Amino acid sequence: MSNSPIIVSSPAACSGATFIQRLISSSDNGICYGADAARRLLMLSEFTHSECLALQEHRDLQSFYLQNLLAGNQDFGVADLEIPGELPKHALVGALMFFKQHYDEATKAIEKEVWACKSPKSSFLSIVKAADFIPDLKCIYIYRNIVDVVRSQKSLGLISTEDQLIATCTEWINNTDVIAALSRKNFESVPAMLHPIKFEVFLADKDAAISQLEAFSGLKNIQREIADLKVNRHTPASDTDPTPVLSYEDPATLTDVELHIIAHLCQDRLTEIYPESPDLLQSSKMTIQ
């Protein structure tokens, strides 16, 4: 099994996916491409998955149409007649594998062995669908408690309305389903292709967490000091100078109303995957009815 590709994902923005991206690209032998590369890979996988299911569902009908048409019955020359046999499926899967092959070759051309791509806000199910066609696909899934996610998103201007807050909470709940399922079993049955990372645990012992990341991914000599940098904003120096200016925005303070919304929507999931931190929402000083 190879060490590529790797999808770096998270339940919501500001959960640590860019943090992992920077660590991967700091290694001797790895690089983590951005969201566009991941989007293409996952979209191609989703398209291939759905089309293969449709081909399977209509296989007998298509065979019936084709046999009649070849027998001279032109009434069966229907507009949606498909290519015979398994060739459409092979073409779809082949296109996906061709895409992967080119990323493999492009990565080797820059003298790297391991390539990843970042796809925050992706469900684990969408990544599993891709793994159906790419057997060596791996996933690093980093998650963070929703209170800090919202504080970071608010500081960066990603959340400014209650509707946006509700959307982020809903997204976080939906995309932590896999983490909740693993947590119920004390993470004793984690799929081999998955490396879940609790952001808070990572920060508590960075050296151990990086060693685990290297063991899972095949990355070598990740620069430990990268994990100590506080960066959450990348902006061009100017309209004419694309040189990134890195900075850090302190997490925003949440209002009681915002904390109430988070508690109302997320308290059960927080309790489930953060049992060691029962007071994450205590600062709201509210009892959720």
XYZ file of N, CA and C in Angstrom, residues 5 29 31 50 80 85 94 101 136 176 187 278 287:
39
model
N -3.028 8.808 -1.958
C -3.226 10.156 -1.424
C -3.798 10.140 -0.008
N 9.452 14.640 2.938
C 8.992 13.866 1.778
C 7.526 14.055 1.432
N 3.869 16.700 0.748
C 3.280 17.986 0.404
C 1.771 17.854 0.517
N -21.953 7.444 -7.995
C -23.373 7.534 -8.361
C -23.633 6.963 -9.750
N -31.277 7.057 -24.742
C -30.363 6.840 -23.616
C -29.667 5.477 -23.682
N -22.000 -3.660 -21.917
C -21.235 -4.346 -20.884
C -20.730 -3.457 -19.764
N -11.555 4.342 -14.511
C -10.278 4.643 -15.141
C -9.970 6.135 -15.134
N -3.202 9.179 -10.793
C -1.882 8.893 -11.351
C -1.132 10.181 -11.681
N -5.830 2.671 -1.618
C -4.782 3.146 -0.736
C -5.060 4.541 -0.171
N -19.376 15.220 12.647
C -18.721 14.503 13.751
C -19.414 13.172 14.045
N -12.679 4.246 20.648
C -11.728 4.280 19.535
C -10.971 2.957 19.380
N -16.639 18.515 30.689
C -18.075 18.759 30.835
C -18.438 20.231 30.985
N -29.196 27.306 31.875
C -29.709 25.935 31.911
C -30.580 25.746 30.686
